[in-house]
Coordinates of C-alpha atoms and ligand atoms in Angstrom, one line a residue:
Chain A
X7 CA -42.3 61.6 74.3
X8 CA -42.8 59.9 77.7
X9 CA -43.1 56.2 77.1
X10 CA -45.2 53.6 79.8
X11 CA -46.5 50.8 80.3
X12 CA -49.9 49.8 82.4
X13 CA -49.7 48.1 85.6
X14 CA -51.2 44.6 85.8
X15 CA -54.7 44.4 86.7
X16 CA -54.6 42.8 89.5
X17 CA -52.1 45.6 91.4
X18 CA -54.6 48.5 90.1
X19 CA -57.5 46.3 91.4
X20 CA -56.0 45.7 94.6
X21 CA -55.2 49.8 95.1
X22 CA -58.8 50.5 94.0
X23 CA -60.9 47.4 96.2
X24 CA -61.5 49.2 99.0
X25 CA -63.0 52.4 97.6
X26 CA -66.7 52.9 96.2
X27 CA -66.3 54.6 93.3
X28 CA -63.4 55.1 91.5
X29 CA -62.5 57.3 88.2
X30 CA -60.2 56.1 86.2
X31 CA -58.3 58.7 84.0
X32 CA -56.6 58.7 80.7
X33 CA -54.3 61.1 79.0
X34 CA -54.5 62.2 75.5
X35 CA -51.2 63.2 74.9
X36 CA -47.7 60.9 75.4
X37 CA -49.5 57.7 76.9
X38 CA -52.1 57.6 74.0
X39 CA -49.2 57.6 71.4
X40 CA -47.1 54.9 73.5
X41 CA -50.6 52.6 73.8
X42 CA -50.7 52.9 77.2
X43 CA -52.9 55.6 78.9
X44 CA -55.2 56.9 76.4
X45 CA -59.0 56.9 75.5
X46 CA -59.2 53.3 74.5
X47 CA -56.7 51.9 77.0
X48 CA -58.5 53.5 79.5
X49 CA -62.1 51.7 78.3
X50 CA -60.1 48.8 78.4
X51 CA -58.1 48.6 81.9
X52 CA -62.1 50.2 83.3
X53 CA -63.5 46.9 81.4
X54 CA -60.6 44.6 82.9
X55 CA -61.0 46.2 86.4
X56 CA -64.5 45.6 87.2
X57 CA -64.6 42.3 85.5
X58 CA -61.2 41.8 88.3
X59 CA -63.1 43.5 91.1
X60 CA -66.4 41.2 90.7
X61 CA -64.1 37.8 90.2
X62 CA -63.2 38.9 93.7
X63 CA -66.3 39.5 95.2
X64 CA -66.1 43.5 95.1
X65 CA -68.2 44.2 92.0
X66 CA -70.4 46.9 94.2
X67 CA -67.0 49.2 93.4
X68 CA -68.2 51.6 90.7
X69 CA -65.7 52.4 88.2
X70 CA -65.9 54.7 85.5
X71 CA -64.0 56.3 82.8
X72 CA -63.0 59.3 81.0
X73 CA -60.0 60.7 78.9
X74 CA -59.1 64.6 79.0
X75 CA -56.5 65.9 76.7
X76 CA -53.3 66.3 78.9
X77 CA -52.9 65.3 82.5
X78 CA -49.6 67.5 83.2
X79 CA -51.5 70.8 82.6
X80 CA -54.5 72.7 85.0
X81 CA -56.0 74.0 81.5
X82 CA -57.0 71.0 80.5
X83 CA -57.7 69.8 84.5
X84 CA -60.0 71.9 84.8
X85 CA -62.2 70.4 82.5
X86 CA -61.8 67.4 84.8
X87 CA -62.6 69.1 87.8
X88 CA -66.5 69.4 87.7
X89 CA -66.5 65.3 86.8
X90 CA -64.1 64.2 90.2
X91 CA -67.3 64.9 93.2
X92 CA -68.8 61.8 93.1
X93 CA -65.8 59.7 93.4
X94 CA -63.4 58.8 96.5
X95 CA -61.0 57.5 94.3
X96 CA -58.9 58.3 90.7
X97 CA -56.8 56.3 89.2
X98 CA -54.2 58.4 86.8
X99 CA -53.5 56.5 83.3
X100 CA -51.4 59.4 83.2
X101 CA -47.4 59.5 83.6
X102 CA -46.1 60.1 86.8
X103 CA -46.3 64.1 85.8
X104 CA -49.8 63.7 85.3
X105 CA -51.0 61.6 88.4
X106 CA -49.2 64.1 90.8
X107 CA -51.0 67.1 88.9
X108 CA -54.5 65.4 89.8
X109 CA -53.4 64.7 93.2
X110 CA -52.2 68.3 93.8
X111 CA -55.3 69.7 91.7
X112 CA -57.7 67.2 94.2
X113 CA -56.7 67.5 97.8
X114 CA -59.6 65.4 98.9
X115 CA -59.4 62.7 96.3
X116 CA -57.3 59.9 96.6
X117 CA -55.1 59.5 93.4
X118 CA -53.3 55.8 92.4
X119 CA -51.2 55.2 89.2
X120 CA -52.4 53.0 86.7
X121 CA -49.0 53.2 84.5
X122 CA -45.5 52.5 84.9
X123 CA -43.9 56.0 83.3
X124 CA -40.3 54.3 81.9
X125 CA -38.7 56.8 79.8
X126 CA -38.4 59.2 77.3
X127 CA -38.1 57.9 73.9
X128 CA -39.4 56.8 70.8
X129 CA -41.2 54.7 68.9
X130 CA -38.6 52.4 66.9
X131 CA -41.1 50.0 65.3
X132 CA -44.8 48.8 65.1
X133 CA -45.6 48.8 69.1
X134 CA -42.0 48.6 70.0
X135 CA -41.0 51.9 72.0
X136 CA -37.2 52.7 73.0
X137 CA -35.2 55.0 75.4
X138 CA -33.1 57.9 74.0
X139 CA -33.0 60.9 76.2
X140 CA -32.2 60.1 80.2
X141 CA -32.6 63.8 80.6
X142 CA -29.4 64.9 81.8
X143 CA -30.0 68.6 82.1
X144 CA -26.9 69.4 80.2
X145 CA -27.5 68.1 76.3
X146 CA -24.1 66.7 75.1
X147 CA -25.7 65.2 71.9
X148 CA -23.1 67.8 69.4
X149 CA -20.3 65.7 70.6
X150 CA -21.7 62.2 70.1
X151 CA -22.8 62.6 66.3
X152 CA -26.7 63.1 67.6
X153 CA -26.2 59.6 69.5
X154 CA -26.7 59.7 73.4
X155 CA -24.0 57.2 74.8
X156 CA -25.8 58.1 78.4
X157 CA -28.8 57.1 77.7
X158 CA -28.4 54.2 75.0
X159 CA -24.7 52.6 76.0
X160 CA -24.8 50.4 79.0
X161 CA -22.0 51.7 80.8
X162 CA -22.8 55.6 80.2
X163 CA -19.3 55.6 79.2
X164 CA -18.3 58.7 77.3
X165 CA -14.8 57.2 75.8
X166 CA -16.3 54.0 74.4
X167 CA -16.5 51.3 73.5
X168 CA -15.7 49.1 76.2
X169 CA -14.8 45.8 75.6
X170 CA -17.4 43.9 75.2
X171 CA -19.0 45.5 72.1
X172 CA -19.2 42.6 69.7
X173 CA -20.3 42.8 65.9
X174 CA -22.3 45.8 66.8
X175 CA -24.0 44.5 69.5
X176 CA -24.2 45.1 73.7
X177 CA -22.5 42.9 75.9
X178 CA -24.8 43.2 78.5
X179 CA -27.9 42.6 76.0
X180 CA -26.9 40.9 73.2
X181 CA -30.2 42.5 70.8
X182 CA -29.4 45.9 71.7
X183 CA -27.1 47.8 69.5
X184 CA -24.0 48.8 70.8
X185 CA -24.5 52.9 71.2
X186 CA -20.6 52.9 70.6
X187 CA -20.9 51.1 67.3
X188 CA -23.5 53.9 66.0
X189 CA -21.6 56.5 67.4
X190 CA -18.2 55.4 65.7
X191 CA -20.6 54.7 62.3
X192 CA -22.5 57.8 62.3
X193 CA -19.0 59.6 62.8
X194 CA -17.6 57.5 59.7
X195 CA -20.0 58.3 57.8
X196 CA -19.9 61.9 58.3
X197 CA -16.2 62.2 58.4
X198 CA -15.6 63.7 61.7
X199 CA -14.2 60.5 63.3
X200 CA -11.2 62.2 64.0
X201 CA -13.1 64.6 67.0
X202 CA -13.3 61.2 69.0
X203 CA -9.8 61.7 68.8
X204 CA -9.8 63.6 72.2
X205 CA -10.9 62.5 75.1
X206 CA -14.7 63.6 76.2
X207 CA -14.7 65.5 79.4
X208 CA -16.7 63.9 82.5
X209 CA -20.1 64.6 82.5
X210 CA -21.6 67.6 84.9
X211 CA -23.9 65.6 86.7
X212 CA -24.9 68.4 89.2
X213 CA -27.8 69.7 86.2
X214 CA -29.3 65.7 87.0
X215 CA -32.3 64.9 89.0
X216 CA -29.6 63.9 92.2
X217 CA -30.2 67.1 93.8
X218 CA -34.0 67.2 93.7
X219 CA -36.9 67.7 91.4
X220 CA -35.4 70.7 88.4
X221 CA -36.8 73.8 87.5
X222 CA -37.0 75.7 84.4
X223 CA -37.5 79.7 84.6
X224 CA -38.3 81.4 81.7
X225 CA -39.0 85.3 83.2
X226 CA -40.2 86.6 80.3
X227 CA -43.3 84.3 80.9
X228 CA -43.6 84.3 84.3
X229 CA -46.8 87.3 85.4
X230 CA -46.0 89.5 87.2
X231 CA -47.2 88.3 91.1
X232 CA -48.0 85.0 89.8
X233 CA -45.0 83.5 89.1
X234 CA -42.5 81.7 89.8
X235 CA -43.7 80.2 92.9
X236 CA -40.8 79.5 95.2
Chain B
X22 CA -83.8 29.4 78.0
X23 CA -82.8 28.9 81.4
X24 CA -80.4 31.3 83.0
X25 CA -77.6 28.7 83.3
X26 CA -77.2 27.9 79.5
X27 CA -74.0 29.1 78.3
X28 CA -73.7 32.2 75.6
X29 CA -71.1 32.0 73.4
X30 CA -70.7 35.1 71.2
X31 CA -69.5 34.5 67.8
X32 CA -68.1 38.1 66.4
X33 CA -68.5 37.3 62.3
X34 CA -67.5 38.6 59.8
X35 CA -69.3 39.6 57.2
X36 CA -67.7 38.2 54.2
X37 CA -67.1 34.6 55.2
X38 CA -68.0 33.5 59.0
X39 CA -70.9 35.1 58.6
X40 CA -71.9 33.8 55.3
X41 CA -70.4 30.4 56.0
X42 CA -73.4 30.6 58.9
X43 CA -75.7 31.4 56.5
X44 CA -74.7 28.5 54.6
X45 CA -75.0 26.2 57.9
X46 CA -78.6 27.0 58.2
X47 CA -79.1 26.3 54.7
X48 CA -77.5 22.9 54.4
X49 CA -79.5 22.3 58.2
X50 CA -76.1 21.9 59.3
X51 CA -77.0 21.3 63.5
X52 CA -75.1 23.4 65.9
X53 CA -74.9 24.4 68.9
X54 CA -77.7 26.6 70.2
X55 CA -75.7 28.6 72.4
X56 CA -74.4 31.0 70.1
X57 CA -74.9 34.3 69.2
X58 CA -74.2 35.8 65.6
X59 CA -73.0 39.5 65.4
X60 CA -72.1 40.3 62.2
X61 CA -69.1 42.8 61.5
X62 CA -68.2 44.5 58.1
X63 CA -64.1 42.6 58.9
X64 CA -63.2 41.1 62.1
X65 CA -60.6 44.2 61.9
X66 CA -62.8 46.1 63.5
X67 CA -62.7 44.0 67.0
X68 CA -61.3 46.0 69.4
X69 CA -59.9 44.8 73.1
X70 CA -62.3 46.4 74.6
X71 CA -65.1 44.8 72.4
X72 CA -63.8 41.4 73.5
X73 CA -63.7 42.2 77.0
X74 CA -66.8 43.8 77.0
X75 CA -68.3 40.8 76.2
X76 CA -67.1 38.8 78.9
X77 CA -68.1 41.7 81.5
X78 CA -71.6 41.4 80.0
X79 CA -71.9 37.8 81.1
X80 CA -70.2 35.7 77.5
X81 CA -69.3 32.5 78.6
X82 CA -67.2 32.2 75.5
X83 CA -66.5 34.4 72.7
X84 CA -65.3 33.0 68.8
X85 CA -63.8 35.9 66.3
X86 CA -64.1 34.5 62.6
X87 CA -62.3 35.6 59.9
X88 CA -61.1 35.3 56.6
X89 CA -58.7 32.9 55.4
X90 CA -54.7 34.7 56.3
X91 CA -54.4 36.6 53.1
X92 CA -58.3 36.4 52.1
X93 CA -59.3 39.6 54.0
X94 CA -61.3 42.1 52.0
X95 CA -59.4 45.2 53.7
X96 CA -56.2 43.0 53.5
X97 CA -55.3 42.4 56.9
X98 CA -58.0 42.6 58.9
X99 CA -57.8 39.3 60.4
X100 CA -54.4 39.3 61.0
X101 CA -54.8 42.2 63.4
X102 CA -58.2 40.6 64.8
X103 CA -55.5 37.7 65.9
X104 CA -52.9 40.2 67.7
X105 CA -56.0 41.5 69.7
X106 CA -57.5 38.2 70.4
X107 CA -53.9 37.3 71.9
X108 CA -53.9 40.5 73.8
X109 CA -57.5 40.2 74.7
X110 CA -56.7 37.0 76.3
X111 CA -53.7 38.3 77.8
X112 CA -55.4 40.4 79.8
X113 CA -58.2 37.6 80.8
X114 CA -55.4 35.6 82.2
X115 CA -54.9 38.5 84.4
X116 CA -57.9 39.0 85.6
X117 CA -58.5 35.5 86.2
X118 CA -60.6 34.4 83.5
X119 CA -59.4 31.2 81.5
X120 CA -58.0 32.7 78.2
X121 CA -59.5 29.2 76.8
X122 CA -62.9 31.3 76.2
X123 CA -62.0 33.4 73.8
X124 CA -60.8 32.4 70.2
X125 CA -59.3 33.6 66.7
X126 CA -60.3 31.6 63.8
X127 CA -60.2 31.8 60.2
X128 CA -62.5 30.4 57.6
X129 CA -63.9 31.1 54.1
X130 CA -67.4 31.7 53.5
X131 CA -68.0 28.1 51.8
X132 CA -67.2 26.2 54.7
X133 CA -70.7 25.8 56.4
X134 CA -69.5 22.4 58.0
X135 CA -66.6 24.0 59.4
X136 CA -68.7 26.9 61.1
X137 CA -70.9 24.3 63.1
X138 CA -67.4 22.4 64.1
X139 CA -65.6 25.5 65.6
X140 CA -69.2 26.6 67.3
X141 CA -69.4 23.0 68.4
X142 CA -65.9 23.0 69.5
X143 CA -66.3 26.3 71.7
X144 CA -69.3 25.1 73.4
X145 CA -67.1 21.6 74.2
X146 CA -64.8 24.1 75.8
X147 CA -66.9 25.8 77.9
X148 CA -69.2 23.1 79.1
X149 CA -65.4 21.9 79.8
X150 CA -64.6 25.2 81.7
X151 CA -68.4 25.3 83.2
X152 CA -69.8 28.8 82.9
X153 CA -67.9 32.0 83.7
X154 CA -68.3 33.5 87.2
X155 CA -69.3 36.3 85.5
X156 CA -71.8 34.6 83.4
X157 CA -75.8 36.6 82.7
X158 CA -78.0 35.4 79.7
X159 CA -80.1 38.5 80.5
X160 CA -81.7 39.0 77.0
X161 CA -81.7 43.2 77.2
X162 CA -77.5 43.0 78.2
X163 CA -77.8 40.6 75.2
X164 CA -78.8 43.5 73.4
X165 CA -77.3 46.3 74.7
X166 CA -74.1 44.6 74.3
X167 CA -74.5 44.3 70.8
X168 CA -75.4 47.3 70.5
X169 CA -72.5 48.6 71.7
X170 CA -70.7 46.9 69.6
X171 CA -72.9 47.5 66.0
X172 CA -74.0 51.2 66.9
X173 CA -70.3 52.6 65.5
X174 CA -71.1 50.0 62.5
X175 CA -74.8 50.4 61.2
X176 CA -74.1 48.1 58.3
X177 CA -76.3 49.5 55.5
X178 CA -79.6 47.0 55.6
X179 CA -80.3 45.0 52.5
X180 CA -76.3 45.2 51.9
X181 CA -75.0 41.8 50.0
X182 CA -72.2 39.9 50.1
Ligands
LIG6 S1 -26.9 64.1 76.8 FE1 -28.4 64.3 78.4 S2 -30.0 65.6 77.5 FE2 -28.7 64.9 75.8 S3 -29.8 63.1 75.0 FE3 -28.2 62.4 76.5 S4 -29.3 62.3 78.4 FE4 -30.6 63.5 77.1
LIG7 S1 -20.9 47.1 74.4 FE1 -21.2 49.2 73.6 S2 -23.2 49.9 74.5 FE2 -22.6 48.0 75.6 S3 -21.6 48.8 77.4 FE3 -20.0 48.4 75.9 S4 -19.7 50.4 74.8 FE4 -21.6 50.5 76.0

């Protein structure tokens, strides 16, 4: 899933200040899971914000909330739509996917973040969320025992470890587990240490975000006339 | 009461702060009039946003009382109350509220003395702090605030301890 984080209050209240009445907007879907962006987050930063806004002598800035089930898709936008008149302002609990949805979906309505969208991961622990997937467009996961060295070793090297990986552990953050370590354990474990044997080709980087926003095209789905927009 | 007295809310729970308030008025234990009793079923059912919600109504200081670590009914309870209280407070700081307002404590339902002290102690604290710039005593938030908070509740009347 995505993971975030919220933004402070006082950099949402300072994007918000100048409006009149502002709806903030949580998602149901990856930021209610990460604990960042859903239904009770979102009473909570709206609780936070005017408490915020009055401290600073703007407390005639209405702000209200409300939670619709996923953010990245016009289904379940449109059940937003008939709520947004009122208001000069939204404020996306959303990930970034889901803030630039609203802001396409509402021409007239300006639309702020109120998360930082970090990664895709998972959850590892009680409230403790980690990277695994830098979503390289080209999924080399068969050759590293199910273990991404991209995303989880420091150096994105693909012949590890480098020298610095010490009783398991990073060199360039000594808590995190060296993805090199897990890589060469997993293998162990499954006997198939000896593919690491060869060396892993350079990654194809040109499937990466570098060249622009991606696209993925399945025909079979796309209507006839209404689809795939260029 | 004048509209500059302080209001402390005091979010009980019902198997010991609660009763241990109980037991304050019976022993005609003094303290401080400035609080306001809500009882809750465990203070495991405090959320964030019931802590700020509080403060936006105009609480000057709020107090979450719980069972004794290892005494809640629904086993940790409490222990979750405090992670949220921390948060909660968190979150004050940010918005420029003195954390100092709100606070976690744990007590069993004997300790009638010990009820009056931490209610004493809060309302040192905020006569210390002075009242919060976002302080109203406006009986009918009073009570709309609560119920807020007890509507999801609705703890069965007549219920004992
Ligand atoms: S190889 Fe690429 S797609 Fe596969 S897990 Fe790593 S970053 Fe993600
Ligand atoms: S110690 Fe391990 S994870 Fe860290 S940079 Fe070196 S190989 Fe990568």
């Amino acid at each position: 899933m995505i993971v975030a984080d919220r933004k402070k209050v006082p950099e949402i209240r300072d994007m918000i200040k100048d409006h009149s009445r502002v709806l903030l907007v949580g998602c149901g879907t990856c930021v209610t899971v990460c604990l960042a962006g859903g239904e009770r987050e979102t009473g909570i930063l709206g609780s936070a914000l005017r408490m915020a806004l009055r401290l600073i002598g703007r407390g005639n800035v209405v702000v209200d909330e409300c939670t619709i089930e996923r953010q990245c898709e016009n289904a379940f936008i449109d059940l937003l739509a008939p709520r947004v008149k009122p208001y000069d302002a939204i404020c996306s609990l959303g990930c970034g996917a889901g803030v630039q949805a609203l802001a396409d979906r509402f021409p007239n309505t300006t639309v702020y973040p109120g998360v930082n969208t970090q990664f895709i991961g998972i959850l590892e622990a009680p409230g403790v969320w980690t990277e695994k997937c830098a979503a390289c467009g080209n999924c080399r996961l068969g050759e590293f025992v199910g273990i991404c060295p991209i995303t989880r070793c420091a150096k994105r090297l693909l012949n590890g470890p480098c020298a610095g990986s010490r009783d398991g552990k990073c060199e360039i953050v000594a808590e995190r587990d060296c993805a090199w370590q897990l890589i060469y354990d997993r293998a162990c474990a499954l006997g198939v240490l000896e593919q690491f044997a060869r060396i892993a080709e350079p990654h194809d980087w040109s499937t990466a975000s570098d060249g622009g926003p991606r696209k993925v095209i399945r025909e079979d789905q796309c209507i006839a006339g209404l689809g795939p927009k260029a | 009461m004048a509209d500059r007295e302080p209001i402390i809310l005091a979010l009980c729970c019902h198997y010991c702060a609660y009763a241990a308030a109980d037991l304050a008025g019976s022993m005609r234990i003094q303290y401080p009039e400035s609080v306001r009793v809500l009882r809750l079923p465990c203070t495991g059912r405090v959320e964030i946003n019931h802590l700020l919600l509080a403060f936006e109504y105009g609480a000057d200081g709020v107090i979450v009382a719980g069972c004794l670590e290892g005494g809640c009914h629904f086993l940790e309870g409490n222990v979750r109350a405090r992670r949220r209280v921390e948060r909660a407070k968190k979150i004050l700081a940010e918005i420029g509220l003195e954390p100092e307002r709100l606070e976690m404590y744990n007590l069993s339902s004997g300790e009638g003395g010990r009820f009056a002290q931490i209610v004493t102690e809060m309302a040192e604290r905020i006569s210390r702090l002075g009242l919060s710039p976002l302080h109203s005593n406006r009986l009918h938030q009073e009570r709309e605030l609560g119920g807020r908070i007890i509507q999801e509740e609705a703890i069965p009347q007549g219920e004992t301890k």
